[in-house]
Coordinates of C-alpha atoms and ligand atoms in Angstrom, one line a residue:
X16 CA 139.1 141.7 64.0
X17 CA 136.0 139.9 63.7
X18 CA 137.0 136.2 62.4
X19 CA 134.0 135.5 59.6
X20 CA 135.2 132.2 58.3
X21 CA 134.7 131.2 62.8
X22 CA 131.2 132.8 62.5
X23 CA 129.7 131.0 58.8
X24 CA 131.0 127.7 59.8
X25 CA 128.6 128.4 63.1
X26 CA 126.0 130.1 61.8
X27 CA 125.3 127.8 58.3
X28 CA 123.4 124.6 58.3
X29 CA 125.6 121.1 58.1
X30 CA 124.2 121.1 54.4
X31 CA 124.9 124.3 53.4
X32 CA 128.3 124.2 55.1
X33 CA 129.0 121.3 52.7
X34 CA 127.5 123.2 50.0
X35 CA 130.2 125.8 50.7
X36 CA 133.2 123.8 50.4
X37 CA 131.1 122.4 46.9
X38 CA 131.0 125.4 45.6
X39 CA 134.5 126.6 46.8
X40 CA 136.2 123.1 45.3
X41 CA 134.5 123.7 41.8
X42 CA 135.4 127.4 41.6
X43 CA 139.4 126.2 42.6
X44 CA 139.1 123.7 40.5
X45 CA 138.8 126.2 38.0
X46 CA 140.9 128.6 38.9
X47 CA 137.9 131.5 39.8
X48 CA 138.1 133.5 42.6
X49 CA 135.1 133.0 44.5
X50 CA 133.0 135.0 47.3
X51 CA 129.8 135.1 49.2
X52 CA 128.2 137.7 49.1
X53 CA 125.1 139.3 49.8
X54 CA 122.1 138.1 51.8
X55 CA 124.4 135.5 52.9
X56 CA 126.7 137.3 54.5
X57 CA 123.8 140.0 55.9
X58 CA 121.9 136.7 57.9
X59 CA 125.4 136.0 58.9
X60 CA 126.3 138.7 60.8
X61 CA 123.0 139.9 62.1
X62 CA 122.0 136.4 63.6
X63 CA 118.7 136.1 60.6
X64 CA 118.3 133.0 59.4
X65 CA 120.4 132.3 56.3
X66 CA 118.1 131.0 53.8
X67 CA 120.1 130.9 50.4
X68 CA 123.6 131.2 49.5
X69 CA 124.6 133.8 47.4
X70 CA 128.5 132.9 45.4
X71 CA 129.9 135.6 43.0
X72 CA 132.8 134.1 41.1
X73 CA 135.0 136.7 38.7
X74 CA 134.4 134.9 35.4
X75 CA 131.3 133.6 33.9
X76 CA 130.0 130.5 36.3
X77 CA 128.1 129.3 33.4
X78 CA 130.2 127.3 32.2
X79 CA 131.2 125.3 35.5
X80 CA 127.4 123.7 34.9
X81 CA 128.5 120.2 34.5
X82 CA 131.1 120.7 37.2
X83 CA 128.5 121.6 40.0
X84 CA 126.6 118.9 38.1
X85 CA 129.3 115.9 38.7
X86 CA 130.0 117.7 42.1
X87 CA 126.6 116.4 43.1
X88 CA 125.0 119.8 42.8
X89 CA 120.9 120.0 40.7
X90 CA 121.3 123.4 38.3
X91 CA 117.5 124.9 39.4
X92 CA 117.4 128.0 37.2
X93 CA 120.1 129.3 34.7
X94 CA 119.7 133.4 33.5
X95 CA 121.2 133.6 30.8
X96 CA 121.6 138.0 30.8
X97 CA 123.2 138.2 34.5
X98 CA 125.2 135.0 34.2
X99 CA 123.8 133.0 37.2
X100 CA 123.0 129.6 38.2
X101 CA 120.5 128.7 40.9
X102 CA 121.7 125.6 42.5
X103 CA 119.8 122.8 45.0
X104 CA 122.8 121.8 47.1
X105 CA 122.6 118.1 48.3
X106 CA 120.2 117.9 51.6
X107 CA 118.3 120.7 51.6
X108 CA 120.4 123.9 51.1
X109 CA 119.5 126.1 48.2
X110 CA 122.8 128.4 46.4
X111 CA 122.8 130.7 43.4
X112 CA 126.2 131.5 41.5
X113 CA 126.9 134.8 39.6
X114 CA 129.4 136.5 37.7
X115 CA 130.7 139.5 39.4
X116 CA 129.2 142.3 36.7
X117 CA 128.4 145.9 36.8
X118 CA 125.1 147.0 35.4
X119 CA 124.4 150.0 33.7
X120 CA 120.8 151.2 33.7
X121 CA 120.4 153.6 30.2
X122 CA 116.6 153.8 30.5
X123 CA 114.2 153.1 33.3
X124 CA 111.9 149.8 32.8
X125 CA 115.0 148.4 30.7
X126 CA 117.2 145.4 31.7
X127 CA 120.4 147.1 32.6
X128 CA 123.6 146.5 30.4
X129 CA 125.3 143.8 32.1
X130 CA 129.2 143.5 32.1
X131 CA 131.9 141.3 33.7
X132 CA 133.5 142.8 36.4
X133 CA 135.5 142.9 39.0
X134 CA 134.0 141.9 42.4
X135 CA 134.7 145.7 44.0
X136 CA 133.0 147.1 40.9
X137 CA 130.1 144.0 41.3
X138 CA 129.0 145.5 45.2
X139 CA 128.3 148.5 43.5
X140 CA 125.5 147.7 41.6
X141 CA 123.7 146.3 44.5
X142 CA 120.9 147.2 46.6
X143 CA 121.2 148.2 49.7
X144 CA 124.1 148.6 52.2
X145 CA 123.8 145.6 54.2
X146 CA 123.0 143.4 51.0
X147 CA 126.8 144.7 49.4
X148 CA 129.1 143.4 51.3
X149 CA 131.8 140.3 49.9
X150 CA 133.5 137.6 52.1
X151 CA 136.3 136.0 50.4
X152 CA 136.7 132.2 49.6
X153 CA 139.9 132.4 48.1
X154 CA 143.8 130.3 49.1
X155 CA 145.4 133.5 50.6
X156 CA 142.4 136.2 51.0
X157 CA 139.4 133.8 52.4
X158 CA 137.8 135.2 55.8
X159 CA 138.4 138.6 54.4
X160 CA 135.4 141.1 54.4
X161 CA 135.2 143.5 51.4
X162 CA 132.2 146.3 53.2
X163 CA 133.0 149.4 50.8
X164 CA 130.1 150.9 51.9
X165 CA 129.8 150.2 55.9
X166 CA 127.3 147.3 55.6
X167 CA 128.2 145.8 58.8
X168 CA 127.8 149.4 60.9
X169 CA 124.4 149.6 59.1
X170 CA 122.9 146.1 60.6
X171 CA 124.3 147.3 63.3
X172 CA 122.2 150.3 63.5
X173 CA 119.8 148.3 61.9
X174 CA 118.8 150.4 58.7
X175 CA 118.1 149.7 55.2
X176 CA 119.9 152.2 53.5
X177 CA 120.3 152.4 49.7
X178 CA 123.9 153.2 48.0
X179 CA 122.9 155.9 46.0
X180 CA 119.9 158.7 45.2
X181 CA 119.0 156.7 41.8
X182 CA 118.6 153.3 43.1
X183 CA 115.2 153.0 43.0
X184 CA 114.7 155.1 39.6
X185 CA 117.5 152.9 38.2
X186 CA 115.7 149.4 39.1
X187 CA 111.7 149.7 40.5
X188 CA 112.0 146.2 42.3
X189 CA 114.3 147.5 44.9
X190 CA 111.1 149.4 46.5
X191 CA 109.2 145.9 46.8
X192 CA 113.0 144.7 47.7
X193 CA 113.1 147.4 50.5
X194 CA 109.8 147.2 52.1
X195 CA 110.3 143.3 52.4
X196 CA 113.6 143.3 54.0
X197 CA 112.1 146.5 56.6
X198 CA 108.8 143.8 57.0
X199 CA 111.3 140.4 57.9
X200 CA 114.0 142.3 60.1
X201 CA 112.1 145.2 61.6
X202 CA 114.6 147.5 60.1
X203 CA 113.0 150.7 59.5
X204 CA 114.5 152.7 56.0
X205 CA 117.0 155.6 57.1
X206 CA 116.0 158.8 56.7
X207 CA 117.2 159.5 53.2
X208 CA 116.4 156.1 52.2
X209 CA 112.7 156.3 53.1
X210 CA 112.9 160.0 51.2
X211 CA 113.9 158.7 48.2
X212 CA 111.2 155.8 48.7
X213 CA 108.3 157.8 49.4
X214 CA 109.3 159.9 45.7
X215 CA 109.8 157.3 44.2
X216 CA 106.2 156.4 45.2
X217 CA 105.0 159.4 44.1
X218 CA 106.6 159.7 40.9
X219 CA 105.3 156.1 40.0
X220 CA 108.5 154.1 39.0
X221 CA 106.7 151.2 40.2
X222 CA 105.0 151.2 37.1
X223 CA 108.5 150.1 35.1
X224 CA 109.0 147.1 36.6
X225 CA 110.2 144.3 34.9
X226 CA 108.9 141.1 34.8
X227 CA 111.7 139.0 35.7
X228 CA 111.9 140.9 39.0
X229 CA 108.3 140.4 39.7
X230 CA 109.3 136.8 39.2
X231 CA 112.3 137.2 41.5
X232 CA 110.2 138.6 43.7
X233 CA 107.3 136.4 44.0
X234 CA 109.7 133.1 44.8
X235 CA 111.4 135.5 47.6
X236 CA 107.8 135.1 49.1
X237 CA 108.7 131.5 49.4
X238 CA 111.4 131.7 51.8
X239 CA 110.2 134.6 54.3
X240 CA 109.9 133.2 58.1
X241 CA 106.6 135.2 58.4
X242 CA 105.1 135.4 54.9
X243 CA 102.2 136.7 56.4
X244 CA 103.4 139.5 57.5
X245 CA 105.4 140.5 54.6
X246 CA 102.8 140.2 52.6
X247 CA 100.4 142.9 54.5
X248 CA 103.6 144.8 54.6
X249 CA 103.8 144.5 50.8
X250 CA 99.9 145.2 50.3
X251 CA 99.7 148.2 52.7
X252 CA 102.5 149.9 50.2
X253 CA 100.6 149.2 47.2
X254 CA 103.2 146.3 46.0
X255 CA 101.2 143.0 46.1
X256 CA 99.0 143.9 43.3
X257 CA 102.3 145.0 41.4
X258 CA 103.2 141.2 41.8
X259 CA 100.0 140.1 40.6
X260 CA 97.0 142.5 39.7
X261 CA 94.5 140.3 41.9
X262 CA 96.4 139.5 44.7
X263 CA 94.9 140.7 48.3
X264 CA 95.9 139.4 51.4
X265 CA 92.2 137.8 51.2
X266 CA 93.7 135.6 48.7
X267 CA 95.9 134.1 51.4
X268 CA 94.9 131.2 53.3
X269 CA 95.9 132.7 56.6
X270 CA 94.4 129.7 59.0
X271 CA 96.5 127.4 56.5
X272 CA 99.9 130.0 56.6
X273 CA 99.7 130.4 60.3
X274 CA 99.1 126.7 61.2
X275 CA 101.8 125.6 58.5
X276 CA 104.6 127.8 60.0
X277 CA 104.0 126.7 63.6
X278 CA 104.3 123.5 62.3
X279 CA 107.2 124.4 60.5
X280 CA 108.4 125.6 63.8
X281 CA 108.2 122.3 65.3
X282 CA 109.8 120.1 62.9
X283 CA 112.4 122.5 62.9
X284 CA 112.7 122.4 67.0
X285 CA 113.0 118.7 66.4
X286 CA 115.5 118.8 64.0
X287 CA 114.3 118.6 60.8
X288 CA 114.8 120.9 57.9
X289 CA 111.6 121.2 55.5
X290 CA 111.8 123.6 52.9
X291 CA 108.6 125.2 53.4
X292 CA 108.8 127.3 50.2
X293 CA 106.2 125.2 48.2
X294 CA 103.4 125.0 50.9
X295 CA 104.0 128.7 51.2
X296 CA 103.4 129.5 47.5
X297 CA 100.2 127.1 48.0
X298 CA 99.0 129.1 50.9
X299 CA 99.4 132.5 49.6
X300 CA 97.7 131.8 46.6
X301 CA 94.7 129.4 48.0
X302 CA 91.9 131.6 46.4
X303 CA 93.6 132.0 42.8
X304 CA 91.9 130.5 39.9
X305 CA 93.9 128.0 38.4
X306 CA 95.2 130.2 35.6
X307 CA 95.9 132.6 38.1
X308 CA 98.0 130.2 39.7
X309 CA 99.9 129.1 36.8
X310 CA 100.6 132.5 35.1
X311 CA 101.9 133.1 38.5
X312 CA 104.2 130.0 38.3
X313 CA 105.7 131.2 35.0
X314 CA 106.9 134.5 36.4
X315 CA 109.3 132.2 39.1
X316 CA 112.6 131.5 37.8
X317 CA 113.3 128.4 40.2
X318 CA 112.2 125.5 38.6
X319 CA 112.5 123.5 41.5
X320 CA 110.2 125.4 43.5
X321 CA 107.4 125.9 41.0
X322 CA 107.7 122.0 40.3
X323 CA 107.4 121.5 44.1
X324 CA 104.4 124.0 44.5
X325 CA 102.6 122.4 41.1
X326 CA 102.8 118.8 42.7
X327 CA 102.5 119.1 46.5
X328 CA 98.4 118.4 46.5
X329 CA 99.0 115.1 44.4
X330 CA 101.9 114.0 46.7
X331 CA 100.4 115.0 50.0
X332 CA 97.6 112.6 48.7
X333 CA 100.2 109.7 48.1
X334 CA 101.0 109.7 51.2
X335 CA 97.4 110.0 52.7
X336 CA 96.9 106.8 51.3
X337 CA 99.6 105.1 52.4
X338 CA 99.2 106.7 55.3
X339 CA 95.4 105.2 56.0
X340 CA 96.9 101.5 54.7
X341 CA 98.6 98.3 56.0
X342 CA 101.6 100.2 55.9
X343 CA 100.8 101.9 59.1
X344 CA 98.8 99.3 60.2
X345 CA 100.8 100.0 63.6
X346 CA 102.6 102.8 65.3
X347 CA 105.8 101.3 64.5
X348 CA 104.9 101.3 60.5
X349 CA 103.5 104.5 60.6
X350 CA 107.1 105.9 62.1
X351 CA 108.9 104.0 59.7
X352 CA 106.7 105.2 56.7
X353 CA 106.7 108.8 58.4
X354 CA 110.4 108.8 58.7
X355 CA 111.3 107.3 55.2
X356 CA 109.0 110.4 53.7
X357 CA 110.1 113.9 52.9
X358 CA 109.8 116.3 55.4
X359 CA 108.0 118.6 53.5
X360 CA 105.5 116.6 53.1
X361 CA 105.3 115.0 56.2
X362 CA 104.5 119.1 57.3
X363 CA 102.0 119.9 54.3
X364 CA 99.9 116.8 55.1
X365 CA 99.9 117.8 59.0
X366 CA 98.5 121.0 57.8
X367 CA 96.1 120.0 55.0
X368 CA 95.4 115.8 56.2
X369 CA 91.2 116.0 55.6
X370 CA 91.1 112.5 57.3
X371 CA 91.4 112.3 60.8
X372 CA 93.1 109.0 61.2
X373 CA 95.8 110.8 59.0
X374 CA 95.8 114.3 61.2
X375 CA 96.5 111.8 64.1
X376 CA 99.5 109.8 63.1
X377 CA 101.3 112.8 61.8
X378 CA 100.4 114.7 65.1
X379 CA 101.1 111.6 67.4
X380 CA 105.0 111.1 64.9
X381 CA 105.7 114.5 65.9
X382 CA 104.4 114.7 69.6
X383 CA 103.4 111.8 71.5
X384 CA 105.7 109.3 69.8
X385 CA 109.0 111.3 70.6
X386 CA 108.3 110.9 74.3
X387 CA 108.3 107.0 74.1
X388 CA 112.2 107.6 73.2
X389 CA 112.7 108.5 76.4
X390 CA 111.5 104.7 77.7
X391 CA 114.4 103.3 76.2
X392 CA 116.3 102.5 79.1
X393 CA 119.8 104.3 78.8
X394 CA 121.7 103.6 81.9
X395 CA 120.6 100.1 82.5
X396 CA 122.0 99.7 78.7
X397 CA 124.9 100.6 79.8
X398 CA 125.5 99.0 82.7
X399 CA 125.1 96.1 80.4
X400 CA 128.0 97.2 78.3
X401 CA 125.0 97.8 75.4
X402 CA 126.6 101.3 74.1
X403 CA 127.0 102.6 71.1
X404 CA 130.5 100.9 70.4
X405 CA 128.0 97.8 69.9
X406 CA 127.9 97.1 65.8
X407 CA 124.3 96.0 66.8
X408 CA 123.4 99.2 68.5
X409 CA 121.7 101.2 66.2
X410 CA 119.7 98.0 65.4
X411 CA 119.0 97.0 68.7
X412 CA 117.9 100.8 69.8
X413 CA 115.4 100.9 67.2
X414 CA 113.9 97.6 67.4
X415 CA 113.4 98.9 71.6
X416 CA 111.4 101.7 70.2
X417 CA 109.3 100.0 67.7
X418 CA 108.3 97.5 70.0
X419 CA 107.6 100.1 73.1
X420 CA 105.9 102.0 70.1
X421 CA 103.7 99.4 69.5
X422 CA 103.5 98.3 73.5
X423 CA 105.1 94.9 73.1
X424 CA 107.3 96.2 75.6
X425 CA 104.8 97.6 78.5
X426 CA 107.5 97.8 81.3
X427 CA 111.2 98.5 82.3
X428 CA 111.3 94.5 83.3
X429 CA 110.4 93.6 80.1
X430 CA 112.6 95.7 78.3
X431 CA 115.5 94.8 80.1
X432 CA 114.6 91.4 80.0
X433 CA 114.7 92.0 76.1
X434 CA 118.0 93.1 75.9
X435 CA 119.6 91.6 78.3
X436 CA 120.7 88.5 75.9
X437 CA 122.4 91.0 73.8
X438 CA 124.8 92.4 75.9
X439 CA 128.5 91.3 75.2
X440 CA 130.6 89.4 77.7
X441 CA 132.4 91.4 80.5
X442 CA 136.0 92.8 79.3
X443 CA 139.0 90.9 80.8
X444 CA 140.2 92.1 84.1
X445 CA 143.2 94.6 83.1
X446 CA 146.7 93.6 82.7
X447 CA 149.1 93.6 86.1
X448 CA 151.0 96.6 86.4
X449 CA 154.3 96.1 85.0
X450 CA 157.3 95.7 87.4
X451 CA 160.3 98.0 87.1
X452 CA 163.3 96.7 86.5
X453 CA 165.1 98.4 89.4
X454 CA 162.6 95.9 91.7
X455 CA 163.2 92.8 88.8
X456 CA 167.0 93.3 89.6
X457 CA 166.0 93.6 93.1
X458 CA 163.7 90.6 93.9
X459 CA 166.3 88.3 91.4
X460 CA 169.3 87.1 94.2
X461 CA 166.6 86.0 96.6
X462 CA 164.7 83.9 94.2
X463 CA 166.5 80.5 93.6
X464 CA 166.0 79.4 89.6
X465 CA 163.0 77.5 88.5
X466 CA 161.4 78.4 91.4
X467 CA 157.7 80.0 91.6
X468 CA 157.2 83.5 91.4
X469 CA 156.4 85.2 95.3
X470 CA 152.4 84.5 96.3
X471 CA 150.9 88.0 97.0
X472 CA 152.3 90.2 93.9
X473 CA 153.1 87.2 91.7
X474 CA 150.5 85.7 92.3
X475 CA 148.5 87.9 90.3
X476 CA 150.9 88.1 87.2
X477 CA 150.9 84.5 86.8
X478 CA 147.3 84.3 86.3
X479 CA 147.3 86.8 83.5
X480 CA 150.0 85.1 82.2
X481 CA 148.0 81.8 82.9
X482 CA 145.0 83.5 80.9
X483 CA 146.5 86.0 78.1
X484 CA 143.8 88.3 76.9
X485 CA 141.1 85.8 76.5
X486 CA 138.7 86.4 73.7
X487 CA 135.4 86.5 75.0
X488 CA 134.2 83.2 75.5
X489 CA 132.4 81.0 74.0
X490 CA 129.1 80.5 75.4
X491 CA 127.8 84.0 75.6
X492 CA 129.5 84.7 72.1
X493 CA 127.1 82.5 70.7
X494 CA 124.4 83.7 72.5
X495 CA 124.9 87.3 71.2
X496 CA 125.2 86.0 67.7
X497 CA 121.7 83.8 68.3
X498 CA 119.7 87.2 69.4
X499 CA 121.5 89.4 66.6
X500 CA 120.2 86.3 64.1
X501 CA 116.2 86.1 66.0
X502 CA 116.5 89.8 65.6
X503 CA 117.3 90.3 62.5
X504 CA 114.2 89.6 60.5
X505 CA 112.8 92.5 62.9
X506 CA 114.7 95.0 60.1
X507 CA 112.2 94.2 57.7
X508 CA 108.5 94.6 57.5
X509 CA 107.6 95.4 61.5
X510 CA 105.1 92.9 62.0
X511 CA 108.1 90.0 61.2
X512 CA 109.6 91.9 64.1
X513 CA 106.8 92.2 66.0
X514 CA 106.1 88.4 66.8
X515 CA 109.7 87.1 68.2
X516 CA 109.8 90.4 70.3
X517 CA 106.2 90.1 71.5
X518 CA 106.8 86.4 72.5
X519 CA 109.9 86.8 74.7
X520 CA 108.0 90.2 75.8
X521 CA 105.7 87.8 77.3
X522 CA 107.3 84.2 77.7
X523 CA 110.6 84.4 77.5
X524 CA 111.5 81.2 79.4
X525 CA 109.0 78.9 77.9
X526 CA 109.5 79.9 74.6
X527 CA 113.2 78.8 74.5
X528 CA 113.6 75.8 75.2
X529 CA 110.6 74.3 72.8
X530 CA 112.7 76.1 70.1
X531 CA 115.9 74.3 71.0
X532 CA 113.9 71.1 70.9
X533 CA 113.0 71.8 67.6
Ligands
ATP59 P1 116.9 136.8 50.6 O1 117.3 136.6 52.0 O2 115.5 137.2 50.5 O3 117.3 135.7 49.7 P2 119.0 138.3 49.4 O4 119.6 139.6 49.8 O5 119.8 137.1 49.4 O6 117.7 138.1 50.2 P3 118.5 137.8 46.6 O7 117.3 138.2 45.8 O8 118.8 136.4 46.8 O9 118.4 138.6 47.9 O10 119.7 138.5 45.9 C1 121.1 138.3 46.3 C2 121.8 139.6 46.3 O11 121.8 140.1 45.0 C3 121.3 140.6 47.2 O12 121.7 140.5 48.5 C4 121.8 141.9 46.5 O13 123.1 142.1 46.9 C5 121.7 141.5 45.1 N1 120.5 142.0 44.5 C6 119.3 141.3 44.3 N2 118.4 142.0 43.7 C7 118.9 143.2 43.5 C8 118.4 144.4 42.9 N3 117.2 144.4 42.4 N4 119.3 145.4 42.8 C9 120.5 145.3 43.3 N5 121.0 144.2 43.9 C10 120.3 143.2 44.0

């Protein structure tokens, strides 16, 4: 049996693995049983990025607000009529929270009836096969996988498939829904799926839409690894304009989209996580109005990404600025200010940057800065005992870098040379082997009391005993303690650091001395 619990723990993010066990101590906390479900589990099995989280408690999570709150969770989004919360998990993991409900559709283009539910009942008002499956959280049941309607065979075929003949009468979003999901994975709809579809098509139920879905749809657009692509998917079946009556993929910024998610790409192969969602949104709607723009804004239900999207120009400017400054008067400033900013930002301004000097830094922080890591030279630091165990470490590995960043350090010589007043004193040689008493007992008769201990073997014990674990001596003690101190001021604004570093870089020997003097 396949072991899920093995397979989300390798598949999630570290944040939204932590975001997990948030969300799972809250719901314990108050005694609701608690599953993931959905898109979640889909990307988990097939192998597809996992881009949300998707929780279903049995009980309304509405009221565990403040807990997710004090938990250290941001509450995003709150609908009221389907009792769910849209969470930002700490770092960047994004989570929404529903109450297991069925919904009953009376009339087309009307919001279903919604009513708590068991969680069996709650994956059968769902979408599609592979969207309605439930993995249990719970002390007793957790790693078990509710599929009540062969989800898992289904990505395995790889097929969209809805559950029944009326899904797409019953709620007109699942057709935008179905052609997005067939767009991202490459799934194409089964046979009676794409039937139904093509009728529903035909018959117009497009046309009874509602607008929170189109909102719900729109911020989906956010999140898609290839927005592009969905989005010509989306406008070849006639949906885009459903999601706003002027939108064309001429609208789109494609240069801007296609340069952003290599970008993307990049940061992400270096290990960074930026939520590209806001850029996206930016993108996709470059050639709107400005009231286009915000009437689409309104239609999003996340808060936090509309907010993002409204403010990303103004921010990307901020940094510009700063970014053209004294503040990265240097290489090792612009790192610093590069690495203290937000990721997302750091990839919108490599996108949009109009200045040059700007387009560089960003370009050189990502590429050409990355290799000067590799000058840090590992295996002479450890020969000098300078490994990570070091308190000063960290410290003293990023100092190396900013000052080969900003080539006060031009050579191995001088790098070493650099460090080498850092490393710690030698360990004490290692305690004798201890004697056996058998050979004690042995060795006693012959040896006449008071009298020394045999040269060749006892020789060696007395001079441990002579020296018992000596703590490392004076002299280069102090010496460490000096360097740590001269270094020190190297934490704070880089050109401080710069000017010790540069001077022993240079003239080590002569500079010594005259400060000893002093
Ligand atoms: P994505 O990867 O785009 O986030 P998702 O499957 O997680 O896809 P969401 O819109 O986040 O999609 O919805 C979460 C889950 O809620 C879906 O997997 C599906 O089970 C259910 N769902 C969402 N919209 C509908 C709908 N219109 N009809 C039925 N079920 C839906």
């Amino acid at each position: 049996m396949a072991d899920y619990i093995y397979t989300m723990e390798l598949r999630l993010t570290p944040d939204q693995l932590k975001g997990v066990g948030l969300v799972q101590d809250v719901a314990r906390a108050a005694g609701m049983n608690l599953y993931l479900t959905g898109g979640a589990i889909r990307d988990i099995i097939s192998g597809f990025t996992i881009r949300d989280l998707d929780f279903t408690v049995q009980g309304s999570p509405l009221k565990l607000q403040k807990d997710f709150e004090k938990a250290g969770a941001k509450i995003t989004a709150v609908e009221e009529d389907t009792r769910t919360i849209f969470l930002a998990l700490p770092g960047n993991a994004r989570a929404e929270v529903s109450m297991a409900r069925t919904e009953k559709y009376e009339k087309t283009g009307k919001p279903p009836l919604v009513m708590p539910s068991t969680i069996h009942e709650d994956l059968r008002r769902r979408d599609f096969t592979v969207n309605a499956m439930a993995l249990s959280l719970n002390e007793g049941s957790r790693g078990l996988l509710l599929d009540p309607f062969n989800g898992v065979a289904d990505i395995e075929a790889k097929l969209i498939r809805i559950l029944h003949n009326y899904a797409f009468l019953e709620d007109p979003s699942r057709l935008i829904r179905a052609t997005r999901f067939a767009a991202r994975f490459h799934w194409p709809l089964e046979e009676r799926t794409q039937a139904r579809y093509d009728a529903a098509k035909e018959g117009k139920y497009i046309d009874h839409i509602l607008k929170s879905s189109i909102g719900h749809e729109i911020g989906a657009l956010a999140h898609e690894d290839d927005p592009l692509h969905v989005v010509k998917m989306l406008e070849k079946e006639g949906w885009l304009e459903i999601l706003h009556d002027k939108w064309t993929s001429a609208k789109v910024d494609t240069n801007g989209i296609t340069a952003l998610m290599k970008t993307r790409q990049q940061m992400v192969d270096l290990g960074y996580t930026p939520d590209a969602g806001p850029a996206v949104m930016y993108f996709l709607t470059s050639h709107f109005s400005d009231k286009d723009v915000s009437d689409i804004q309104k239609l999003i239900p996340r808060e936090d990404l509309v907010e993002a999207w409204r403010d990303i120009e103004d921010h990307a400017k901020e940094l510009a600025k700063r970014l053209m400054g004294k503040e990265a008067a240097t290489p090792s400033r612009t790192w610093q200010l590069l690495s203290s900013a937000r990721p997302e930002m750091v990839l919108f301004l490599a996108v949009t940057a109009k200045q040059q000097s700007v387009e560089q830094k960003i370009k050189n922080y990502l590429t050409k800065w990355r290799q000067v890591q590799q000058k840090i030279p590992l295996p002479e630091m450890t020969e000098l005992l300078i490994t990570p165990q070091l308190p000063i470490y960290p410290k003293l590995a990023h100092d190396v870098f900013m000052l080969l960043l900003d080539g006060k350090l031009r050579s191995r010589t001088e790098t070493l040379k650099f460090l080498k007043p850092f490393a710690p004193p030698p360990p004490p040689p290692p305690p004798a082997p201890r004697r056996g008493r058998a050979a004690k007992l042995a060795a006693q008769p012959t040896a006449k009391p008071g009298a020394p201990q045999p040269a060749a073997k006892g020789g060696k014990k007395g001079k441990v005993a002579a020296a018992p674990a000596p703590p490392a001596p004076a002299k280069p003690e102090s010496k460490v303690q000096e360097k740590a101190k001269a270094a020190k001021p190297k934490a704070a604004p880089p050109k401080a650091a710069a000017k010790p570093a540069s001077k022993s870089a240079k003239k080590p020997a002569a500079k010594k001395p005259k400060q000893k003097r002093k």
